[in-house]
Every structure is written in structure tokens, then in C-alpha cells.
Short mmCIF file of N, CA, C and O in Angstrom, two decimals:
data_model
loop_
_atom_site.label_atom_id
_atom_site.label_comp_id
_atom_site.label_asym_id
_atom_site.label_seq_id
_atom_site.Cartn_x
_atom_site.Cartn_y
_atom_site.Cartn_z
N MET B 1 7.65 -20.12 -5.73
CA MET B 1 7.19 -21.70 -5.61
C MET B 1 5.55 -21.23 -5.53
O MET B 1 5.26 -20.34 -4.75
N ALA B 2 4.70 -22.02 -6.51
CA ALA B 2 3.19 -21.75 -6.06
C ALA B 2 2.42 -22.68 -5.12
O ALA B 2 2.73 -23.66 -5.01
N ASP B 3 1.69 -22.31 -4.37
CA ASP B 3 1.01 -23.19 -3.44
C ASP B 3 -0.47 -23.30 -4.22
O ASP B 3 -0.68 -23.02 -5.59
N GLN B 4 -1.45 -23.93 -3.57
CA GLN B 4 -2.39 -24.51 -4.01
C GLN B 4 -3.40 -23.34 -4.86
O GLN B 4 -4.07 -23.76 -5.85
N GLN B 5 -3.56 -22.53 -4.21
CA GLN B 5 -4.41 -21.34 -4.77
C GLN B 5 -3.98 -20.71 -5.81
O GLN B 5 -4.44 -19.82 -6.37
N GLY B 6 -2.39 -20.98 -6.16
CA GLY B 6 -1.56 -20.39 -7.26
C GLY B 6 -0.98 -19.06 -6.92
O GLY B 6 -0.57 -18.34 -7.71
N GLN B 7 -0.72 -18.80 -5.65
CA GLN B 7 0.02 -17.67 -5.24
C GLN B 7 1.39 -18.23 -5.02
O GLN B 7 1.62 -19.27 -4.89
N ARG B 8 2.16 -16.88 -5.13
CA ARG B 8 4.01 -17.37 -5.15
C ARG B 8 4.49 -16.45 -3.87
O ARG B 8 3.84 -15.45 -3.84
N GLU B 9 5.20 -16.81 -3.00
CA GLU B 9 5.57 -16.57 -2.27
C GLU B 9 6.77 -15.55 -2.20
O GLU B 9 7.61 -15.77 -2.76
N ALA B 10 6.75 -14.05 -2.44
CA ALA B 10 7.43 -13.28 -2.83
C ALA B 10 7.48 -11.78 -2.28
O ALA B 10 8.31 -11.37 -1.62
N GLY B 11 6.49 -11.45 -2.16
CA GLY B 11 6.06 -9.75 -1.56
C GLY B 11 4.84 -9.90 -0.61
O GLY B 11 3.89 -10.63 -0.75
N PRO B 12 4.54 -8.65 -0.26
CA PRO B 12 3.31 -8.81 0.95
C PRO B 12 2.01 -8.61 0.06
O PRO B 12 0.98 -8.95 0.43
N GLU B 13 2.02 -8.37 -1.44
CA GLU B 13 1.14 -8.41 -2.34
C GLU B 13 0.16 -9.82 -2.57
O GLU B 13 -0.48 -10.03 -2.88
N HIS B 14 1.48 -10.65 -2.47
CA HIS B 14 1.31 -12.05 -2.51
C HIS B 14 0.36 -12.56 -1.58
O HIS B 14 -0.25 -13.62 -1.46
N ALA B 15 0.16 -12.07 -0.35
CA ALA B 15 -0.52 -12.27 1.21
C ALA B 15 -1.77 -12.01 0.74
O ALA B 15 -2.33 -12.75 1.78
N LEU B 16 -2.09 -11.41 -0.27
CA LEU B 16 -3.61 -10.85 -0.28
C LEU B 16 -4.17 -12.09 -0.79
O LEU B 16 -4.11 -12.99 -1.75
N GLY B 17 -5.43 -12.05 -0.22
CA GLY B 17 -6.20 -13.00 -0.46
C GLY B 17 -6.90 -12.12 -2.07
O GLY B 17 -7.19 -11.24 -2.38
N TYR B 18 -8.04 -13.30 -2.75
CA TYR B 18 -8.70 -12.61 -3.96
C TYR B 18 -9.31 -11.21 -3.75
O TYR B 18 -9.09 -10.50 -4.60
N GLU B 19 -10.12 -11.71 -3.11
CA GLU B 19 -11.46 -10.59 -2.37
C GLU B 19 -10.39 -9.39 -2.21
O GLU B 19 -11.10 -8.12 -2.57
N GLN B 20 -9.67 -9.26 -1.48
CA GLN B 20 -8.88 -8.37 -0.66
C GLN B 20 -8.49 -7.70 -2.07
O GLN B 20 -8.36 -6.30 -2.22
N ALA B 21 -7.52 -8.15 -2.84
CA ALA B 21 -6.74 -7.75 -3.93
C ALA B 21 -7.97 -7.07 -5.10
O ALA B 21 -7.45 -5.98 -5.62
N ARG B 22 -9.14 -7.69 -5.06
CA ARG B 22 -9.96 -7.16 -6.10
C ARG B 22 -10.16 -5.79 -5.39
O ARG B 22 -10.72 -5.06 -6.22
N ASP B 23 -10.80 -5.77 -4.20
CA ASP B 23 -11.63 -4.55 -3.62
C ASP B 23 -10.22 -3.35 -3.87
O ASP B 23 -10.94 -2.39 -4.21
N GLU B 24 -9.41 -3.79 -3.65
CA GLU B 24 -8.35 -2.67 -3.53
C GLU B 24 -8.30 -2.21 -5.14
O GLU B 24 -7.92 -1.05 -4.92
N LEU B 25 -8.16 -3.36 -5.78
CA LEU B 25 -8.05 -2.73 -7.61
C LEU B 25 -8.85 -2.10 -7.49
O LEU B 25 -9.02 -0.88 -8.65
N LEU B 26 -10.19 -2.30 -7.10
CA LEU B 26 -11.74 -1.48 -7.63
C LEU B 26 -11.69 -0.08 -7.05
O LEU B 26 -11.82 0.94 -7.70
N GLU B 27 -10.67 0.23 -5.86
CA GLU B 27 -10.77 1.41 -5.43
C GLU B 27 -9.58 2.09 -6.13
O GLU B 27 -9.63 3.28 -6.33
N VAL B 28 -8.55 1.70 -6.55
CA VAL B 28 -7.44 2.38 -7.38
C VAL B 28 -8.07 2.63 -8.76
O VAL B 28 -7.74 3.78 -8.82
N VAL B 29 -8.81 1.68 -9.22
CA VAL B 29 -9.47 2.26 -10.47
C VAL B 29 -10.38 3.41 -10.05
O VAL B 29 -10.68 4.31 -11.11
N ARG B 30 -11.29 3.24 -9.39
CA ARG B 30 -12.11 4.72 -8.86
C ARG B 30 -11.26 5.65 -8.74
O ARG B 30 -11.67 7.00 -9.30
N ARG B 31 -10.08 5.65 -7.62
CA ARG B 31 -9.37 7.20 -7.67
C ARG B 31 -8.87 7.48 -9.02
O ARG B 31 -8.81 8.95 -9.47
N LEU B 32 -8.62 6.54 -9.77
CA LEU B 32 -7.76 6.93 -11.44
C LEU B 32 -8.98 7.81 -12.17
O LEU B 32 -8.55 8.51 -12.67
N GLU B 33 -9.99 7.04 -12.39
CA GLU B 33 -11.35 7.63 -13.08
C GLU B 33 -11.45 8.76 -12.22
O GLU B 33 -12.19 9.84 -13.12
N THR B 34 -11.65 9.08 -11.08
CA THR B 34 -12.13 10.34 -10.29
C THR B 34 -11.11 11.51 -10.39
O THR B 34 -11.51 12.77 -10.91
N GLY B 35 -9.60 11.47 -10.86
CA GLY B 35 -9.06 12.11 -11.41
C GLY B 35 -8.30 13.04 -10.03
O GLY B 35 -8.86 12.58 -8.80
N GLY B 36 -8.01 14.09 -10.23
CA GLY B 36 -7.57 14.98 -9.20
C GLY B 36 -6.64 14.57 -8.47
O GLY B 36 -5.69 15.14 -7.29
N THR B 37 -5.45 13.66 -9.35
CA THR B 37 -4.17 13.32 -8.32
C THR B 37 -3.24 13.70 -9.32
O THR B 37 -3.37 13.94 -10.59
N THR B 38 -1.85 13.82 -8.95
CA THR B 38 -0.80 14.46 -9.37
C THR B 38 -0.46 13.35 -10.29
O THR B 38 -0.80 12.13 -10.43
N LEU B 39 0.46 13.67 -11.24
CA LEU B 39 1.04 12.61 -12.28
C LEU B 39 1.71 11.60 -11.48
O LEU B 39 1.55 10.25 -11.77
N GLU B 40 2.42 12.01 -10.82
CA GLU B 40 3.60 10.93 -9.58
C GLU B 40 2.52 9.98 -9.06
O GLU B 40 2.39 9.00 -9.00
N GLU B 41 1.38 10.60 -8.40
CA GLU B 41 0.04 9.83 -7.72
C GLU B 41 -0.38 8.61 -8.65
O GLU B 41 -0.56 7.69 -8.46
N SER B 42 -0.66 9.20 -9.97
CA SER B 42 -1.48 8.68 -11.00
C SER B 42 -0.88 7.50 -11.36
O SER B 42 -1.13 6.41 -11.58
N LEU B 43 0.36 7.49 -11.41
CA LEU B 43 1.46 6.74 -11.99
C LEU B 43 1.61 5.72 -10.96
O LEU B 43 1.69 4.39 -11.11
N ALA B 44 1.92 6.14 -9.70
CA ALA B 44 1.99 5.31 -8.67
C ALA B 44 0.53 4.01 -8.32
O ALA B 44 0.49 2.91 -8.11
N LEU B 45 -0.67 4.78 -8.40
CA LEU B 45 -1.59 4.18 -8.49
C LEU B 45 -1.76 2.92 -9.92
O LEU B 45 -2.34 1.93 -9.48
N TRP B 46 -1.55 3.55 -10.82
CA TRP B 46 -1.18 2.58 -11.85
C TRP B 46 -0.46 1.22 -11.51
O TRP B 46 -0.86 0.03 -11.89
N GLU B 47 0.66 1.67 -11.30
CA GLU B 47 1.73 0.39 -11.07
C GLU B 47 1.11 -0.63 -9.95
O GLU B 47 1.17 -1.91 -9.76
N ARG B 48 0.38 -0.03 -8.80
CA ARG B 48 -0.37 -0.87 -7.82
C ARG B 48 -1.51 -1.84 -8.54
O ARG B 48 -1.83 -2.60 -8.08
N GLY B 49 -2.28 -0.82 -9.43
CA GLY B 49 -3.07 -1.64 -9.92
C GLY B 49 -2.71 -2.79 -10.55
O GLY B 49 -3.39 -3.60 -10.83
N GLU B 50 -1.20 -2.57 -11.31
CA GLU B 50 -0.96 -3.60 -12.24
C GLU B 50 -0.38 -5.11 -11.27
O GLU B 50 -0.85 -6.05 -11.57
N GLN B 51 -0.05 -4.36 -10.47
CA GLN B 51 0.37 -5.76 -9.40
C GLN B 51 -0.99 -6.20 -8.67
O GLN B 51 -0.94 -7.26 -8.86
N LEU B 52 -1.70 -5.57 -8.47
CA LEU B 52 -3.05 -6.14 -7.94
C LEU B 52 -3.86 -6.94 -8.92
O LEU B 52 -4.36 -8.12 -8.73
N ALA B 53 -3.63 -6.63 -10.30
CA ALA B 53 -4.39 -7.35 -11.19
C ALA B 53 -3.66 -8.69 -11.31
O ALA B 53 -4.46 -9.72 -11.58
N LYS B 54 -2.28 -8.61 -11.25
CA LYS B 54 -1.98 -10.11 -11.34
C LYS B 54 -1.60 -11.03 -10.08
O LYS B 54 -2.02 -12.11 -10.28
N VAL B 55 -2.01 -10.37 -9.23
CA VAL B 55 -2.39 -11.31 -7.99
C VAL B 55 -3.92 -12.07 -8.13
O VAL B 55 -3.82 -12.91 -8.20
N CYS B 56 -4.73 -10.94 -8.61
CA CYS B 56 -6.22 -11.55 -9.03
C CYS B 56 -6.07 -12.82 -9.96
O CYS B 56 -6.83 -13.49 -10.22
N GLN B 57 -5.38 -12.62 -10.99
CA GLN B 57 -5.21 -13.59 -12.11
C GLN B 57 -4.50 -14.75 -11.29
O GLN B 57 -4.73 -15.77 -12.05
N ARG B 58 -3.61 -14.55 -10.79
CA ARG B 58 -2.74 -15.99 -10.33
C ARG B 58 -3.64 -16.76 -9.38
O ARG B 58 -4.09 -17.98 -9.47
N TRP B 59 -4.92 -15.89 -8.49
CA TRP B 59 -5.75 -16.48 -7.82
C TRP B 59 -6.44 -17.10 -8.55
O TRP B 59 -7.30 -18.55 -8.51
N LEU B 60 -7.07 -16.74 -9.76
CA LEU B 60 -8.19 -17.11 -10.88
C LEU B 60 -7.64 -18.36 -11.66
O LEU B 60 -8.21 -19.43 -11.78
N ASP B 61 -6.06 -18.06 -12.09
CA ASP B 61 -5.52 -19.06 -12.55
C ASP B 61 -5.62 -20.43 -11.69
O ASP B 61 -5.65 -21.43 -12.13
N GLY B 62 -5.16 -20.46 -10.62
CA GLY B 62 -4.70 -21.47 -9.66
C GLY B 62 -6.40 -22.17 -9.65
O GLY B 62 -6.48 -23.28 -9.26
N ALA B 63 -7.35 -21.10 -9.18
CA ALA B 63 -8.84 -21.57 -9.22
C ALA B 63 -9.01 -22.46 -10.60
O ALA B 63 -9.94 -23.50 -10.61
N ARG B 64 -8.47 -22.13 -11.68
CA ARG B 64 -9.02 -22.77 -12.85
C ARG B 64 -8.50 -24.23 -12.90
O ARG B 64 -8.97 -25.09 -13.31
N ALA B 65 -6.81 -24.16 -12.34
CA ALA B 65 -6.35 -25.55 -12.41
C ALA B 65 -6.97 -26.46 -11.72
O ALA B 65 -6.99 -27.32 -11.95
N ARG B 66 -7.30 -25.93 -10.17
CA ARG B 66 -7.76 -26.63 -9.36
C ARG B 66 -9.27 -27.35 -9.60
O ARG B 66 -9.39 -28.43 -9.58
N LEU B 67 -10.14 -26.70 -10.65
CA LEU B 67 -11.44 -27.00 -11.15
C LEU B 67 -11.20 -27.95 -12.05
O LEU B 67 -11.73 -28.93 -12.37
N ASP B 68 -9.79 -27.94 -13.04
CA ASP B 68 -9.49 -28.51 -14.06
C ASP B 68 -9.33 -29.97 -13.51
O ASP B 68 -9.34 -31.09 -14.10
N ALA B 69 -8.42 -29.91 -12.32
CA ALA B 69 -8.03 -31.19 -11.81
C ALA B 69 -8.87 -32.13 -11.40
O ALA B 69 -9.12 -33.51 -11.35
N ALA B 70 -9.89 -31.24 -10.85
CA ALA B 70 -11.22 -31.76 -9.84
C ALA B 70 -12.20 -32.66 -11.34
O ALA B 70 -12.45 -33.89 -10.96
N LEU B 71 -12.21 -32.10 -12.00
CA LEU B 71 -12.84 -32.29 -13.51
C LEU B 71 -12.52 -33.53 -14.21
O LEU B 71 -13.09 -34.66 -14.27
N ALA B 72 -11.13 -33.48 -14.41
CA ALA B 72 -10.12 -34.75 -14.95
C ALA B 72 -10.52 -35.93 -13.91
O ALA B 72 -10.13 -36.92 -14.46
N ALA B 73 -10.45 -35.73 -12.96
CA ALA B 73 -10.39 -36.92 -11.95
C ALA B 73 -11.71 -37.60 -11.97
O ALA B 73 -11.74 -38.64 -11.50
N GLU B 74 -12.65 -36.77 -12.06
CA GLU B 74 -14.37 -37.54 -12.29
C GLU B 74 -14.31 -38.09 -13.31
O GLU B 74 -15.11 -38.78 -13.78
N GLU B 75 -13.74 -37.72 -14.67
CA GLU B 75 -14.10 -37.75 -15.94
C GLU B 75 -14.03 -39.57 -16.04
O GLU B 75 -14.81 -40.27 -16.61
N PRO B 76 -12.85 -40.36 -15.70
CA PRO B 76 -12.86 -41.69 -15.93
C PRO B 76 -14.23 -42.24 -15.10
O PRO B 76 -14.76 -43.32 -15.81
N ALA B 77 -14.40 -41.87 -14.05
CA ALA B 77 -15.53 -42.49 -13.27
C ALA B 77 -17.06 -42.22 -14.12
O ALA B 77 -17.72 -43.11 -13.88
N ALA B 78 -17.12 -41.01 -14.60
CA ALA B 78 -18.18 -41.00 -15.45
C ALA B 78 -18.67 -41.66 -16.96
O ALA B 78 -19.66 -42.10 -17.39
N GLU B 79 -17.37 -42.57 -17.15
CA GLU B 79 -17.53 -43.27 -18.17
C GLU B 79 -18.19 -44.86 -18.34
O GLU B 79 -18.30 -45.29 -17.34
#
């Protein structure tokens, strides 16, 4: 079930706020770009990055839905 921020209650990554997920995603990208990790570590980082990107996208989708709803609620009053 989705809450107001567009998150779903399923796993620990869903408890992350947008900024937390974004910051961790940036760190994952930095580590992948720097290199020096084994193939297994790189794959694990990539998978974590994909999870974090999905969390961020859910937050952004939820924010967009709330913004659209607020704008739609104001629309009739503007006419």
C-alpha cells in the first residue's frame, strides 16, 4: 500500500527518506566510478543503486501526484 509520499511499506529501503536515498545513491555511483572493487562488489553496488533509484523515483512520483492534486484543487477557484 502506498502512503502520501508515494512510498510502499515492504523493506528497509522503503523507510529511507528521499534525501537519504539520494545521498546513498550518490555514494554508490562514486564508488562504482572510482573502481577498485571486485566484480562481486561492483554487482552488489549496482543492485543497491537500482534499489535506491527506485526509492527516489517513488518519492518524486508521490511529490508530483501531490502537486498535481493541489493544482487541480485550485483550478476551479481560479476560473
